[in-house]
Amino acid sequence: MSPKYAIGIDYGTESGRALLVDVADGREVATAVYPYSNGVIDERLPESGVRLEPDWALQDPNDYIETLKRTVPAVLKESGVDPADVLGIGIDFTACTMLPVKKDGTPLCQLAEFRNNPHSWVKLWKHHAAQPEADRINAVARERGESWLDLYGGKISSEWFFSKALQILNEAPEIYHAADRLIEATDWTIWQMTGHETRNSCTAGYKAIWQKESGYPSREYLAALHPDLVDVVETKMNCPISPLGAKAGGLTAEAAAWMGLKPGTAVAVANVDAHATAPAAQATLPGIMTIIMGTSNCHILNGAKLARVPGMCGVVEDGIAAGYYGYEAGQSGVGDIFAWFVENAVPPLYHEAAKQQGVSLHKYLEQEAAKQQPGEHGLLALDWWNGNRSTLVDVELSGLLVGATLATTAPDIYRALIEATAFGTREIIEAFTRSGVPVNTVVAAGGLPDRNPLMMQIYADVNNREFRVIRSALGGALGAAMHGAVAAGEAAGGYQDIFAAEKKMGGLKDVVYRPIAEHTKIYDQLYADYSTLYTYFGRGQNDVMKRLRALRRSALAR
Amino acid sequence: MSPKYAIGIDYGTESGRALLVDVADGREVATAVYPYSNGVIDERLPESGVRLEPDWALQDPNDYIETLKRTVPAVLKESGVDPADVLGIGIDFTACTMLPVKKDGTPLCQLAEFRNNPHSWVKLWKHHAAQPEADRINAVARERGESWLDLYGGKISSEWFFSKALQILNEAPEIYHAADRLIEATDWTIWQMTGHETRNSCTAGYKAIWQKESGYPSREYLAALHPDLVDVVETKMNCPISPLGAKAGGLTAEAAAWMGLKPGTAVAVANVDAHATAPAAQATLPGIMTIIMGTSNCHILNGAKLARVPGMCGVVEDGIAAGYYGYEAGQSGVGDIFAWFVENAVPPLYHEAAKQQGVSLHKYLEQEAAKQQPGEHGLLALDWWNGNRSTLVDVELSGLLVGATLATTAPDIYRALIEATAFGTREIIEAFTRSGVPVNTVVAAGGLPDRNPLMMQIYADVNNREFRVIRSALGGALGAAMHGAVAAGEAAGGYQDIFAAEKKMGGLKDVVYRPIAEHTKIYDQLYADYSTLYTYFGRGQNDVMKRLRALRRSALAR
C-alpha cells in the first residue's frame, strides 16, 4: 500500500500555512505559506479606505480561501504526493476570530451594501475595541450569579465571541440584523470546504461560553445584556457542536478544485491553534501540560475531572480531546516582553557585540545571562508588561522591576524578565495543582523553546518539573493534520481517535530540561517574593498600576 | 581704594580648584583646577603597589598641598590681582575625609615605616569598608540609648569619622597608636596653611558626632565600642571647635610662598563643600533650603530651633552658619541614576538621534521627556539605585520601576527617574516641615540645575515650591571665599559675618521655576503612590530588596 498523507492548515495572524505529513509517523513532507494579501486590517478598510478606530483589528475572509488555493497545491507539487493518497485535512485557527455571514455563508463584507462598514468584516482575535461590551457581560453575569462565570476564571475577555457580537449590535445594528449567522472564522472556513455549517467544541467552549452539559448562556441572561440579543443563539448560532477530531464532511467539488484534492476527502471539524498543538506534542493525556511559547504563553492541559481553577481562561469538556476536560490558561506577555526589552532598553554596546559575533541580540543577551547564577543579578520582575491573563485576568496590570542598582546591566534585566515569565507559569501550575488538576510534566511548543535554551532551563528550575520540547516547529498545523487523519478514520488508513494518532504522528525532541536542585532552591526563595508582589499588586492590596494607567489615559486625552 | 579679593579653594573627589572673587560683589575673576596626581586611590597604593580591598577609597594628602601650589598662583596670574589685595582665603572639602597624623601634622603615610600600610593614608568620604564598624557604632548606641543618635537620623554612616577611626584601630592598631591626631583632611589642610591645628563645627558636628552643648560621645560609650578608644577624643581629637566663618589664623610664610600670597593673609576655618554652598546661594536664613544636585543630592537648611527630624543626616548648631541649627539631608542617587540609565538602558536609536542633533544623550532624552504631560508615561519609580540616605538611611534598598508596558520608551523611563528623585526630595521636605522646620523656597546648586531645566520644573511641580538657581557654577568655592572674606573682617574690607557677606557676594540666577498648579495636582496623586511604595518597601513591610541583595551576595561568593 502506498503511504498515506494528511494536510493541516494553520491560519495565523499574518499568514496561512499548509503542512503535508505522512500519516504513518507524522513526518513533515512539505509546507507552503501564504501571506494574507490584506494582512491585519487595523488602520483603514481595503478599497474604501474607511478609517478604523484605535484597538480595531480585522481580517479579510477571502484571504482564508486564498490560503487554500495557494498553499495546498504548492505542497502537493513540492512533495509529488498523489491527491488520492491524501486521506484527510484539518485546519487550526486563531480564535476568537469571528464574522457575520448570510445563511448561504456569504460574508457580509463581500456584499456591496455592507463592504464599507467595518463591522461587516472579520473581527480578529486581537480586536480590542469591545472592552465596554466585555465589562457589561461580566457585570451582568456577576449580578445574575451566572454559574458559568467561574469556568472562565471569573472574567469574559473583550476578545471573545459575545463581546464582539454585542459590539456589532451596539454600534452597527443594521449589520447585526442583516447577519443570518455569527460564526468563528475557523468554522466558516470548514463550511466553505464541506459546503455545510458545523461548529466545534473548542471555539464554542472557550470563546462562546458553551458547555457540553448546559449549552450557551440562557435567553434570560442574553436579554439582560441587550433585548435584541435574546435569541442570538437560536437565530444566528444554532448548530450541533462537534467534538474535536470529528469529521465535518468531505470536500466539495469546488473546494477540492481550489486545492487540487479529491472531492470527498475527509475534513475534520475546525480547531484552534493552541489546542491543536497538544496532540502534536503527545500531550493530550491528563497531567501533561503543553505550553505554546511565543509572544505570549498559552497553557493547554487535560484533566479527568471538572474543576474550577481560579483565574484560568476556561475549561471545556472535549475542548482539547474528546473524553477529557480541557483547561486553558495564558500569560499575555512573554516573547513580546523580551522583544520590547531588546528594542527599547539595550545600549549600543550589546548591539555591537552581537553584530560582531554574528548572533541576534536576543542570543547574545541570553549567552551573557547564562553565565550568571540564579539570584546573582539581584533583580525580580513582575511579567505584566502586557497585563496578566492567568491567574489574575487583568489587562490593567503592568510591568514591575525591583532590585536595580548602579551595577545592574542589560543581561541582568534580560535574565530577570525570563525568570519573571517562568514565575508567572508557576503561578498557573500551582493554581491547577491546588485545584486538583495535576501537572506532572510540561512540553514546550512554539517559537521560543528552540531559540532560547536558557529560558527552558530556567522554566524547569523555577517550576521544578521536567520540560520537554515538541518535535515539530509547526505544532498547530501538525495537530490539524492529525485531526484530519482521525476524521478519515482507521478503516481508510487514518486513526480511530486522536490518542492513537498522537502516538504515531506526534513527537518530542530528544532534549530534556531537568530541574537542577541547587537552582530550584534559590528560585523557591525568589518565587516566594514574586508571589508576595503578585498578590500585593495584583489582588487589590495596592492598585497603583491601575491608577498609573488611568493617569496615562487622562494625560493622553488632554 | 583698589578692589579687594578673596580666594576659595574647593577640594573635590578628583581635583582641587581655586576661585578668585571680588569681595564687593562676588564676581568670579579667575579660576584654576588641579587634577590630583594620585586621584582616587582604590586599587593599589602609589609606589608600593599594595593592593586594596574592595570598597576602599583613599587620597594622598600631598595632592592637597599641590592644589595650593598650582591653583592659587594660576588665578593670581590670570587675574593680575596684587596679592596685597587678597584679603582672605577659605577652603571647602569633601567630608568625612580623614587621616592619621603625627603631632607636628605629618601624615603617617608620608613616613617610610607606614607608607605601605593603606590605613596610614587619607580615607576618602566614599571609602565604604567600615560598614562593620558602623554597624557596631549603631548597635552600641541603640543599646545604651545614646541621646545623640536621633540627631543623626537614628543611624551613623560607615562614611563617618568614628567608623573610619574604629576601622583603623581594628585592622591596623599600630597605625592607630602611632597617630597623635586623627583629623579631617579639611582641618589638616588649614593647619598646613596657618601652622596650627583648628577644628571646625561643620565636620565635627556632622561627621564626628560633636554637639555644641554636649561635645563628642562620652568616654563610656567609646570604651564600650573598643577599650582602646576610650580616650580617643582627649588624646587624638581635642581642640577647640570653631564656628564657620571664624578666622583660623594667618598664612605662614611657607604657605604664603607656596601660593604667592602675603604672609598673614586671613584664613577661615575649614569647611565642607555642601555647607559652604549655602551662603553662596543666599540661603543661610531659616526656611531656605539649598539642594546641591549632582551625582547625589545634598540638602542644607538652617532652622531657628533644634528639632529631631526622622531620617535626616544630622543637625548641628553653627553647622552651616553661626547662630542657627544647621540641618543636612541627602539622596544617595540622583545624577548617577540618570548616568546609569543613559549608559545601560538606552537603545541605539536615541544615541544616534542625539549625535545627529549634536547634543548629549542626556539632553536629547530630556527634550523628548519634556514633550510629555505629567502622568503620561504611566510609570512610577523608587529612586533607590544607590540606596536611600534620607529619610530611610538604608544602603540595602534598591531601585524599583512600576507601570512598564510594551509601549514604554526610554524617554518615559528617563522622565520617571527624574520624577522619582523629585519625590525623594519631597519626602525629605515633608519630614522637615512635619517636624517643625519649615521649608519655604529652594535654591538649587551643583552641576545639574543648569543642564536640566526639565528637572528643575519637575522639582518645582512635585514640591509645590519655587525653585531658584544659584548664580555661581562653583558654589562651594565661592562660599569658601566668602568665609575667607568674613575671616578677614569688616575692618580690613571684608565682612562682619556670613549673613552680610552673602547679601553682597552670594547670588541667584534670574530664572525662577514656579510650580504649575495643573502639574502639581497630578504629581500630588503620583506622590501619594510613591509614598505608599516608599513605606511598603522602605520601612519593613516587604524587605524583598534586602533579600535580593543577600541572594546576590551569596551568588557572587560562590
Tab-separated table of C-alpha atoms in Angstrom, chain B residues 289-474:
chain	number	residue	atom	x	y	z
B	289	MET	CA	16.797	75.060	51.532
B	290	THR	CA	19.876	74.674	49.371
B	291	ILE	CA	19.982	71.489	47.334
B	292	ILE	CA	23.306	70.656	45.790
B	293	MET	CA	22.348	68.493	42.852
B	294	GLY	CA	24.936	66.272	41.291
B	295	THR	CA	25.593	62.545	41.343
B	296	SER	CA	23.711	62.714	44.629
B	297	ASN	CA	21.572	65.417	46.219
B	298	CYS	CA	22.597	67.139	49.436
B	299	HIS	CA	20.013	69.242	51.274
B	300	ILE	CA	21.218	72.036	53.518
B	301	LEU	CA	18.813	74.055	55.648
B	302	ASN	CA	19.014	76.318	58.659
B	303	GLY	CA	16.368	76.283	61.356
B	304	ALA	CA	15.823	78.561	64.310
B	305	LYS	CA	15.176	75.676	66.684
B	306	LEU	CA	16.568	72.246	67.394
B	307	ALA	CA	14.250	69.570	66.075
B	308	ARG	CA	14.697	65.856	65.660
B	309	VAL	CA	13.757	65.210	62.065
B	310	PRO	CA	13.424	61.493	61.357
B	311	GLY	CA	15.934	60.206	58.863
B	312	MET	CA	17.982	63.331	58.273
B	313	CYS	CA	21.788	63.099	58.130
B	314	GLY	CA	22.384	65.413	61.039
B	315	VAL	CA	21.618	68.639	62.850
B	316	VAL	CA	24.474	70.769	64.165
B	317	GLU	CA	24.366	74.110	65.915
B	318	ASP	CA	26.509	76.576	63.903
B	319	GLY	CA	26.915	73.755	61.363
B	320	ILE	CA	26.133	75.972	58.367
B	321	ALA	CA	26.238	79.466	59.801
B	322	ALA	CA	26.745	80.675	63.346
B	323	GLY	CA	23.559	81.212	65.320
B	324	TYR	CA	21.347	78.626	63.664
B	325	TYR	CA	20.785	74.924	63.763
B	326	GLY	CA	22.083	73.552	60.519
B	327	TYR	CA	20.232	70.587	59.076
B	328	GLU	CA	21.562	68.235	56.442
B	329	ALA	CA	19.751	65.542	54.499
B	330	GLY	CA	20.694	63.617	51.379
B	331	GLN	CA	19.609	61.486	48.452
B	332	SER	CA	22.289	58.957	47.673
B	333	GLY	CA	21.471	58.625	43.992
B	334	VAL	CA	20.380	61.345	41.574
B	335	GLY	CA	22.684	62.241	38.678
B	336	ASP	CA	24.337	58.864	38.968
B	337	ILE	CA	20.964	57.165	38.389
B	338	PHE	CA	20.476	59.226	35.235
B	339	ALA	CA	24.030	58.361	34.195
B	340	TRP	CA	23.374	54.665	34.875
B	341	PHE	CA	20.256	54.858	32.752
B	342	VAL	CA	21.953	56.625	29.874
B	343	GLU	CA	24.818	54.134	29.875
B	344	ASN	CA	22.869	50.957	30.495
B	345	ALA	CA	19.324	51.206	29.219
B	346	VAL	CA	19.025	53.458	26.167
B	347	PRO	CA	18.847	51.838	22.729
B	348	PRO	CA	20.984	52.947	19.751
B	349	LEU	CA	18.127	54.892	18.154
B	350	TYR	CA	18.429	57.657	20.758
B	351	HIS	CA	22.215	57.653	20.746
B	352	GLU	CA	22.107	58.283	17.012
B	353	ALA	CA	19.411	60.936	17.209
B	354	ALA	CA	21.391	62.810	19.867
B	355	LYS	CA	24.521	62.628	17.781
B	356	GLN	CA	22.670	63.895	14.754
B	357	GLN	CA	21.342	66.853	16.737
B	358	GLY	CA	24.762	67.467	18.218
B	359	VAL	CA	23.511	67.266	21.791
B	360	SER	CA	24.344	64.942	24.666
B	361	LEU	CA	22.171	61.889	25.139
B	362	HIS	CA	21.056	63.357	28.468
B	363	LYS	CA	19.928	66.500	26.696
B	364	TYR	CA	18.172	64.585	23.940
B	365	LEU	CA	16.250	62.409	26.378
B	366	GLU	CA	15.357	65.478	28.416
B	367	GLN	CA	13.948	67.178	25.290
B	368	GLU	CA	11.877	64.125	24.452
B	369	ALA	CA	10.682	63.724	28.040
B	370	ALA	CA	9.766	67.412	28.185
B	371	LYS	CA	7.142	66.852	25.486
B	372	GLN	CA	5.086	64.785	27.901
B	373	GLN	CA	2.355	65.737	30.323
B	374	PRO	CA	2.813	64.642	33.941
B	375	GLY	CA	1.386	61.142	34.293
B	376	GLU	CA	1.543	60.452	30.580
B	377	HIS	CA	4.215	57.757	30.692
B	378	GLY	CA	2.250	55.733	33.243
B	379	LEU	CA	5.372	54.970	35.275
B	380	LEU	CA	6.484	55.398	38.851
B	381	ALA	CA	9.944	54.696	40.260
B	382	LEU	CA	11.635	54.475	43.634
B	383	ASP	CA	14.942	56.309	43.296
B	384	TRP	CA	16.998	53.873	45.341
B	385	TRP	CA	19.519	52.622	42.778
B	386	ASN	CA	22.213	53.660	45.274
B	387	GLY	CA	20.236	53.023	48.456
B	388	ASN	CA	18.384	55.690	50.403
B	389	ARG	CA	20.158	58.212	52.573
B	390	SER	CA	17.216	60.305	53.805
B	391	THR	CA	14.750	59.605	55.215
B	392	LEU	CA	15.289	55.847	55.435
B	393	VAL	CA	19.067	55.743	55.953
B	394	ASP	CA	19.368	52.333	54.348
B	395	VAL	CA	22.017	51.371	51.804
B	396	GLU	CA	20.380	47.974	51.241
B	397	LEU	CA	17.382	49.420	49.444
B	398	SER	CA	17.368	49.313	45.653
B	399	GLY	CA	15.645	50.798	42.628
B	400	LEU	CA	12.115	49.981	41.513
B	401	LEU	CA	10.126	50.769	38.382
B	402	VAL	CA	6.422	50.046	38.086
B	403	GLY	CA	3.960	50.664	35.266
B	404	ALA	CA	6.020	49.374	32.328
B	405	THR	CA	4.115	48.286	29.225
B	406	LEU	CA	5.042	47.284	25.701
B	407	ALA	CA	4.622	50.962	24.801
B	408	THR	CA	7.151	52.245	27.352
B	409	THR	CA	10.073	54.137	25.822
B	410	ALA	CA	13.457	55.313	27.057
B	411	PRO	CA	12.342	58.962	27.442
B	412	ASP	CA	9.397	57.679	29.500
B	413	ILE	CA	11.719	55.958	31.938
B	414	TYR	CA	14.149	58.875	31.956
B	415	ARG	CA	11.351	61.213	32.984
B	416	ALA	CA	10.087	58.753	35.608
B	417	LEU	CA	13.571	58.615	37.122
B	418	ILE	CA	13.784	62.410	37.318
B	419	GLU	CA	10.355	62.468	38.947
B	420	ALA	CA	11.376	59.761	41.407
B	421	THR	CA	14.278	61.888	42.646
B	422	ALA	CA	11.865	64.837	42.968
B	423	PHE	CA	9.539	62.680	45.048
B	424	GLY	CA	12.548	61.670	47.153
B	425	THR	CA	13.242	65.360	47.794
B	426	ARG	CA	9.599	65.837	48.728
B	427	GLU	CA	9.858	63.055	51.328
B	428	ILE	CA	12.719	64.999	52.879
B	429	ILE	CA	10.989	68.374	52.746
B	430	GLU	CA	7.831	66.913	54.229
B	431	ALA	CA	9.810	65.271	57.024
B	432	PHE	CA	11.316	68.673	57.843
B	433	THR	CA	8.003	70.508	57.773
B	434	ARG	CA	6.248	67.817	59.833
B	435	SER	CA	8.983	68.201	62.437
B	436	GLY	CA	8.579	71.971	62.659
B	437	VAL	CA	11.454	73.013	60.402
B	438	PRO	CA	9.804	74.992	57.616
B	439	VAL	CA	10.985	74.927	54.008
B	440	ASN	CA	9.599	77.879	52.075
B	441	THR	CA	11.740	78.095	48.985
B	442	VAL	CA	14.565	76.140	47.498
B	443	VAL	CA	17.780	77.175	45.788
B	444	ALA	CA	19.355	74.567	43.546
B	445	ALA	CA	23.116	74.413	43.184
B	446	GLY	CA	25.619	71.995	41.719
B	447	GLY	CA	26.052	70.640	38.243
B	448	LEU	CA	22.546	69.507	37.316
B	449	PRO	CA	20.283	72.588	37.540
B	450	ASP	CA	21.889	74.400	34.609
B	451	ARG	CA	21.969	71.333	32.449
B	452	ASN	CA	18.452	70.087	33.046
B	453	PRO	CA	15.647	72.682	33.129
B	454	LEU	CA	13.031	69.916	32.853
B	455	MET	CA	14.334	68.502	36.099
B	456	MET	CA	14.029	71.905	37.772
B	457	GLN	CA	10.441	72.352	36.614
B	458	ILE	CA	9.537	68.840	37.792
B	459	TYR	CA	11.115	69.547	41.190
B	460	ALA	CA	9.087	72.751	41.483
B	461	ASP	CA	5.883	71.000	40.413
B	462	VAL	CA	6.383	67.966	42.650
B	463	ASN	CA	7.373	70.010	45.672
B	464	ASN	CA	4.881	72.807	45.025
B	465	ARG	CA	7.590	75.336	45.819
B	466	GLU	CA	9.591	77.878	43.905
B	467	PHE	CA	12.977	76.602	42.861
B	468	ARG	CA	15.655	79.182	42.223
B	469	VAL	CA	19.176	78.540	40.953
B	470	ILE	CA	22.452	79.689	42.432
B	471	ARG	CA	24.316	82.175	40.258
B	472	SER	CA	27.693	80.532	40.649
B	473	ALA	CA	28.650	77.301	38.984
B	474	LEU	CA	31.262	76.936	41.727
